[in-house]
Short mmCIF file of C-alpha atoms in Angstrom, two decimals:
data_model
loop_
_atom_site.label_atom_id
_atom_site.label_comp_id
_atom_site.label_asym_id
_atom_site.label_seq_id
_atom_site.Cartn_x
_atom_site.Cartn_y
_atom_site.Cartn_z
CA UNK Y 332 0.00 0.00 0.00
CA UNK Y 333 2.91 2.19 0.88
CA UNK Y 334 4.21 1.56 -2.71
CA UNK Y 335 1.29 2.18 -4.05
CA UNK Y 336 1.03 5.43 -2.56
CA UNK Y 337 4.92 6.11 -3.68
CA UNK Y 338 4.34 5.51 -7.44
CA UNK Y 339 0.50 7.55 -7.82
CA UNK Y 340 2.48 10.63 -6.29
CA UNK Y 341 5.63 10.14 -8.53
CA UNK Y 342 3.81 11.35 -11.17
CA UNK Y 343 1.49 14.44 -9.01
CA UNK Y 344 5.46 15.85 -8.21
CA UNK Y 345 6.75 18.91 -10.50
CA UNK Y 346 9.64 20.42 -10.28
CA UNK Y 347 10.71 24.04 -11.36
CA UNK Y 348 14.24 23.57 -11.99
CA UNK Y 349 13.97 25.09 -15.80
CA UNK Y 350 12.02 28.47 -14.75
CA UNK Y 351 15.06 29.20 -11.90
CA UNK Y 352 17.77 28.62 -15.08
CA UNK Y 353 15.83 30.57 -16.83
CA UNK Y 354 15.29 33.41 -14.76
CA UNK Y 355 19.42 33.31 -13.54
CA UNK Y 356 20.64 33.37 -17.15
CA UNK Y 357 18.08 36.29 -17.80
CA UNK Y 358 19.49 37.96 -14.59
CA UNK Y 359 23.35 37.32 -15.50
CA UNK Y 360 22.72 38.98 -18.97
CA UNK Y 361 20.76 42.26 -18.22
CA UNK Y 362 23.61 42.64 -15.83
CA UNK Y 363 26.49 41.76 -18.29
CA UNK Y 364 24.43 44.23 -20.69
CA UNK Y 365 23.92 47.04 -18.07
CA UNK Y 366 27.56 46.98 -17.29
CA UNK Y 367 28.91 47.10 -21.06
CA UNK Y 368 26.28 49.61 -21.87
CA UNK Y 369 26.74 52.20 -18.88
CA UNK Y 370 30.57 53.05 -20.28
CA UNK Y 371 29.39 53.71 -23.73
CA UNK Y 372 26.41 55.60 -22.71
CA UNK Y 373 28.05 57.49 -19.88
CA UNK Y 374 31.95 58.18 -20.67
CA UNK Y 375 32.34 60.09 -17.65
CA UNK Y 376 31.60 57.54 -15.22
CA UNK Y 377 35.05 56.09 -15.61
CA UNK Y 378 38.05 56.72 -14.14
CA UNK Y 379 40.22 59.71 -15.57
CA UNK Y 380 43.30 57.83 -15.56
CA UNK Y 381 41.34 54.83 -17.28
CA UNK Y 382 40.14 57.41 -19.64
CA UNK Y 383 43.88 58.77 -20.17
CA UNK Y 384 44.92 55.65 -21.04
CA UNK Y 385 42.52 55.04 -23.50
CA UNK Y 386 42.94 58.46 -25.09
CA UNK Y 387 46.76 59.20 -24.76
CA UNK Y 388 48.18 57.70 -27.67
CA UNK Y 389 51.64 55.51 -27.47
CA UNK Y 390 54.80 57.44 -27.57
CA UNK Y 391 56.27 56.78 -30.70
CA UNK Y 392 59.13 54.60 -31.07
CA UNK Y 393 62.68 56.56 -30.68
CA UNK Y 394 64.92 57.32 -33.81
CA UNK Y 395 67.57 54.86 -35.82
CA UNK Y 396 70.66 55.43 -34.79
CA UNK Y 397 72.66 57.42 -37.03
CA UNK Y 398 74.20 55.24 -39.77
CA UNK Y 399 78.38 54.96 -38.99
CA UNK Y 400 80.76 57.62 -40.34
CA UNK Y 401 82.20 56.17 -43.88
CA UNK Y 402 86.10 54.57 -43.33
CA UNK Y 403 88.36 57.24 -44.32
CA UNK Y 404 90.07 56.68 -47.69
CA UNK Y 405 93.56 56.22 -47.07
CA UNK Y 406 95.86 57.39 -49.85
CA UNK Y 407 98.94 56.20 -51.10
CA UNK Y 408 102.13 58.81 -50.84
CA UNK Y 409 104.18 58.02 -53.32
CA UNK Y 410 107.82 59.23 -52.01
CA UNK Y 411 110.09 60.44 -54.50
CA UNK Y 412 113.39 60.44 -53.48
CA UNK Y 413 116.26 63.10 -54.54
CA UNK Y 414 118.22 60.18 -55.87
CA UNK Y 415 115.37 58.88 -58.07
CA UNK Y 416 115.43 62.94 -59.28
CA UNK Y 417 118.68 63.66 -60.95
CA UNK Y 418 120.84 60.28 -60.47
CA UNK Y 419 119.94 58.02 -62.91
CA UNK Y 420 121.54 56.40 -65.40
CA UNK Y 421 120.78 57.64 -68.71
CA UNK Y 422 118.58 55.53 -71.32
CA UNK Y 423 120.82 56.88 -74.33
CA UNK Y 424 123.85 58.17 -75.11
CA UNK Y 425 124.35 61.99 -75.36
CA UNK Y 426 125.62 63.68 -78.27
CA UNK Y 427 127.24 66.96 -76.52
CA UNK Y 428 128.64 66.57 -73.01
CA UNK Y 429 128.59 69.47 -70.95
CA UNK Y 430 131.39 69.70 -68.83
CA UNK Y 431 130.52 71.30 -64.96
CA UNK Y 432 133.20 74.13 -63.74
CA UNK Y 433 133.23 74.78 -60.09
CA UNK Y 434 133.89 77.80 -58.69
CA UNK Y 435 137.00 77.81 -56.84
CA UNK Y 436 136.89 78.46 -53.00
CA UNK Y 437 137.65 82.16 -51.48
CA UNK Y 438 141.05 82.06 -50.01
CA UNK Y 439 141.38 81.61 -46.19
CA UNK Y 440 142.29 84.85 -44.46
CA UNK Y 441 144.88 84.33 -41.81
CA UNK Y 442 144.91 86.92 -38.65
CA UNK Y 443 149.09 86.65 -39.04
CA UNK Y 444 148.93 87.42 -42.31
CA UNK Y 445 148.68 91.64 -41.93
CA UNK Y 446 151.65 91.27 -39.46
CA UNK Y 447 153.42 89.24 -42.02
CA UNK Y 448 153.10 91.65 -44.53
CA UNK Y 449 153.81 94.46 -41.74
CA UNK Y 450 156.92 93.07 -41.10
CA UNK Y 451 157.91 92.43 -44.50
CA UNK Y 452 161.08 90.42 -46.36
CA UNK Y 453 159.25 87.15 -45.79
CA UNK Y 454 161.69 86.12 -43.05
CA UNK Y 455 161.09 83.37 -40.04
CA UNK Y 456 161.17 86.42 -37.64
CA UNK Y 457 158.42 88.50 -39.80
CA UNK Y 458 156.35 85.33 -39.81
CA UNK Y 459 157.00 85.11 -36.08
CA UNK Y 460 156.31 88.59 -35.39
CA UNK Y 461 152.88 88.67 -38.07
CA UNK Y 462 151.64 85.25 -35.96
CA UNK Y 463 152.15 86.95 -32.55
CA UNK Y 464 150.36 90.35 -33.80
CA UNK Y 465 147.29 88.91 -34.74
CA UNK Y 466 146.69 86.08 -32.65
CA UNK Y 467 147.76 88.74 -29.53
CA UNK Y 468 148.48 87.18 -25.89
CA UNK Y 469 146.37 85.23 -23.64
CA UNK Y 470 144.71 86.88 -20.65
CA UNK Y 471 146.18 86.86 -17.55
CA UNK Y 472 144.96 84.41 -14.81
CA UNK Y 473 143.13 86.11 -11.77
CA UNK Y 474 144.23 84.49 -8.79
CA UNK Y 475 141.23 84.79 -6.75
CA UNK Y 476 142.25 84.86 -2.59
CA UNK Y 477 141.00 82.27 0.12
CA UNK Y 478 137.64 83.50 1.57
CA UNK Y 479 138.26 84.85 5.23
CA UNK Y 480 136.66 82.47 7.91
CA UNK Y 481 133.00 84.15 9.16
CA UNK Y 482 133.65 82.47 12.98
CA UNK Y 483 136.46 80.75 14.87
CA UNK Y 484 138.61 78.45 13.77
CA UNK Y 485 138.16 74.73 15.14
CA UNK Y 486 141.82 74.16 16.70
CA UNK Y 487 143.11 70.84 18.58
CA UNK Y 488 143.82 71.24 21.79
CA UNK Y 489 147.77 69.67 21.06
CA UNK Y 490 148.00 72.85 18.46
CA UNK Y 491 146.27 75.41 21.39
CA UNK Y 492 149.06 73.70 23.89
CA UNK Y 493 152.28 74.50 21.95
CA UNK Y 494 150.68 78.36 21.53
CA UNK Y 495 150.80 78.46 25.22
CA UNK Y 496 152.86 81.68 27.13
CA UNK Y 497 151.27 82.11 31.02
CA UNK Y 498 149.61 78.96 32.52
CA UNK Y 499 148.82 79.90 36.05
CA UNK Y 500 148.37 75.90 38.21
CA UNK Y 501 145.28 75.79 39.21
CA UNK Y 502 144.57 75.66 43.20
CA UNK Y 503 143.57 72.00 44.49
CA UNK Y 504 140.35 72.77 46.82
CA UNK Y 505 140.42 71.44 49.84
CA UNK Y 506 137.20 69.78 49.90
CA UNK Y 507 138.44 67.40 46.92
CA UNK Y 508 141.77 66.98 48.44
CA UNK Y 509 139.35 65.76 51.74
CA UNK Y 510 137.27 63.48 49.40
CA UNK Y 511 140.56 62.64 47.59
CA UNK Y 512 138.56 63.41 44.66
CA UNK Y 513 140.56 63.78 41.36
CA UNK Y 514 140.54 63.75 37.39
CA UNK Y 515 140.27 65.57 34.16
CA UNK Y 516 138.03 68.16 33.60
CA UNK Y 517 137.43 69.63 30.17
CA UNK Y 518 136.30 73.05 28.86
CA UNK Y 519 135.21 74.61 25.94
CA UNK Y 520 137.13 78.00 24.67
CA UNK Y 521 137.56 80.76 22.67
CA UNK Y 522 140.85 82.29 22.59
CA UNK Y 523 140.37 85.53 21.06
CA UNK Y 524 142.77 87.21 18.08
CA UNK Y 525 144.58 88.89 21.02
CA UNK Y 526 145.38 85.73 23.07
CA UNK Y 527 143.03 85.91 25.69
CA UNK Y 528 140.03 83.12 26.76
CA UNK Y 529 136.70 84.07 25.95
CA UNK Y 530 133.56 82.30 26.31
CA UNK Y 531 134.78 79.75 28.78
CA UNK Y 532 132.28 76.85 29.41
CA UNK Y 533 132.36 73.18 30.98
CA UNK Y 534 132.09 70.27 29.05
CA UNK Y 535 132.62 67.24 31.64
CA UNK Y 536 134.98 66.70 34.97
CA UNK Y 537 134.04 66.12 38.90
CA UNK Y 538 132.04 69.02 40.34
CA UNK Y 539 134.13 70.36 43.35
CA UNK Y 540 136.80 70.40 40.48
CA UNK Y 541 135.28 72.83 37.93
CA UNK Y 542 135.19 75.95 39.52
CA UNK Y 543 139.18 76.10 40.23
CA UNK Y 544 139.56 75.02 36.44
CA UNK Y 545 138.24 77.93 35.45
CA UNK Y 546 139.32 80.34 37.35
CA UNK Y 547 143.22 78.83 36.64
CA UNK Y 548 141.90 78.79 32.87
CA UNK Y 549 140.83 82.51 32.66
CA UNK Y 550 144.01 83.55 33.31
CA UNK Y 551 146.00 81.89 30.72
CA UNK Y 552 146.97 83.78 27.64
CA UNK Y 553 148.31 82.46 24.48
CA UNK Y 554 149.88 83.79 21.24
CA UNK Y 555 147.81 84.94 18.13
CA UNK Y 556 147.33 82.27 15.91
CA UNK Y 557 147.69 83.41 12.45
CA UNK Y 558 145.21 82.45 9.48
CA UNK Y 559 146.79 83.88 5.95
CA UNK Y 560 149.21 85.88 7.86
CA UNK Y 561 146.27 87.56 9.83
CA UNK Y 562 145.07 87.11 13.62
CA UNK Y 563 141.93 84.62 13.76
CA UNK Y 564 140.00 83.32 16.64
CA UNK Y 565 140.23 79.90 17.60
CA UNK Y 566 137.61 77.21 19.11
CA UNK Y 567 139.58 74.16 21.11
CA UNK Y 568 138.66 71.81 24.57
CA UNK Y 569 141.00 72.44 27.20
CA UNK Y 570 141.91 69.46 29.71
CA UNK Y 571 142.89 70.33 33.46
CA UNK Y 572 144.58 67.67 35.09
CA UNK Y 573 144.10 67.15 39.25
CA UNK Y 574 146.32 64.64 40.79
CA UNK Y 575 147.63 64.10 43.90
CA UNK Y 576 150.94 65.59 44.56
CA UNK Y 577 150.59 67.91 41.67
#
């Protein structure tokens, strides 16, 4: 019975698949339509740049390049050469030959020649005397003098010794002689033109020696010493000597 009832409403059932189809595709077109339509009908609804874009054209394609610069024609140079000019040897024999006179070359002018002819008779001591008149004598040689020295003169001290004429001893202080403190010290002087120490300075030596050094040093005097025949100062080291039983 249940079957029964299944099969007599199989046929009552109708379904409306083909109007919805139908009625979509409709829809989907009057949309498709409305929005091809509106740009055509309406031009300013779109976009400005869309509208640029349609309207700008393309910029047009740039230039060729320029075609290359047409390879410079190289010509030949034919070099003719001053031997190809005039030396050649002849294709036929010539009649007349010309014959080519040089002029002769001016005579050489001698400077003894006007004293030769000064002197006269042609003799060896004319021709002496013409060659020594016009060649004349030489210039003399200017001896030119030794520059004088701007400062002192750097001296050994063995030279400065042998120049000596007063050398006062100097006094042993008694304070070293206490200490039993001895040595060389050595100075630094400038003995002037006359003789006499100038500029008197210490170079090395024990300290409680020094300051008899140079006062026994001040006093010493020496002779000139002579540069060119001429009084010049001199720069030397003087050595003082303290020993016992000096």
């Amino acid at each position: 019975m249940f079957e029964d009832s299944m099969m007599e409403s199989g046929g009552q059932l109708k379904t409306k698949t083909g109007r919805w189809m139908m009625l979509t595709g409709i829809l989907n077109l009057s949309v498709l339509a409305i929005l091809i339509l509106i740009p055509l009908l309406y031009p300013e609804a779109l976009p400005v740049s869309a509208m640029s874009a349609l309207i700008t054209a393309p910029p047009p394609p740039p230039p060729p390049p320029p075609p290359p610069p047409p390879a410079q024609i190289i010509k030949p140079i034919h070099i003719v050469s001053e031997i190809d000019q005039g030396l050649h040897a002849p294709t036929k024999i010539p009649k007349d030959i010309k014959m080519i006179k040089e002029d002769a070359p001016p005579p050489t002018s001698m400077a003894g020649v006007a004293g030769m002819q000064g002197m006269g008779n042609g003799s060896a001591n004319g021709v002496a005397g013409g060659l020594g008149l016009g060649m004349g004598t030489p210039p003399p040689v200017a001896v030119r003098a030794a520059p004088k020295p701007t400062g002192p003169v750097r001296v050994s001290s063995g030279t400065v010794a042998g120049m000596a004429l007063s050398q006062p001893s100097p006094v042993y202080p008694p304070i070293a002689k206490a200490a039993h403190v001895q040595g060389v010290v050595v100075l630094h002087a400038i003995i002037s033109k006359g003789g006499t120490i100038e500029n008197l300075t210490v170079i090395s030596g024990p300290p409680m020696l020094t300051a008899a050094a140079l006062d026994a040093v001040k006093r010493w005097r020496y002779k000139p010493y002579l540069l060119n025949n001429e009084p010049t100062e001199v720069e030397t080291t003087i050595n003082v000597n303290f020993t016992f039983g000096s």
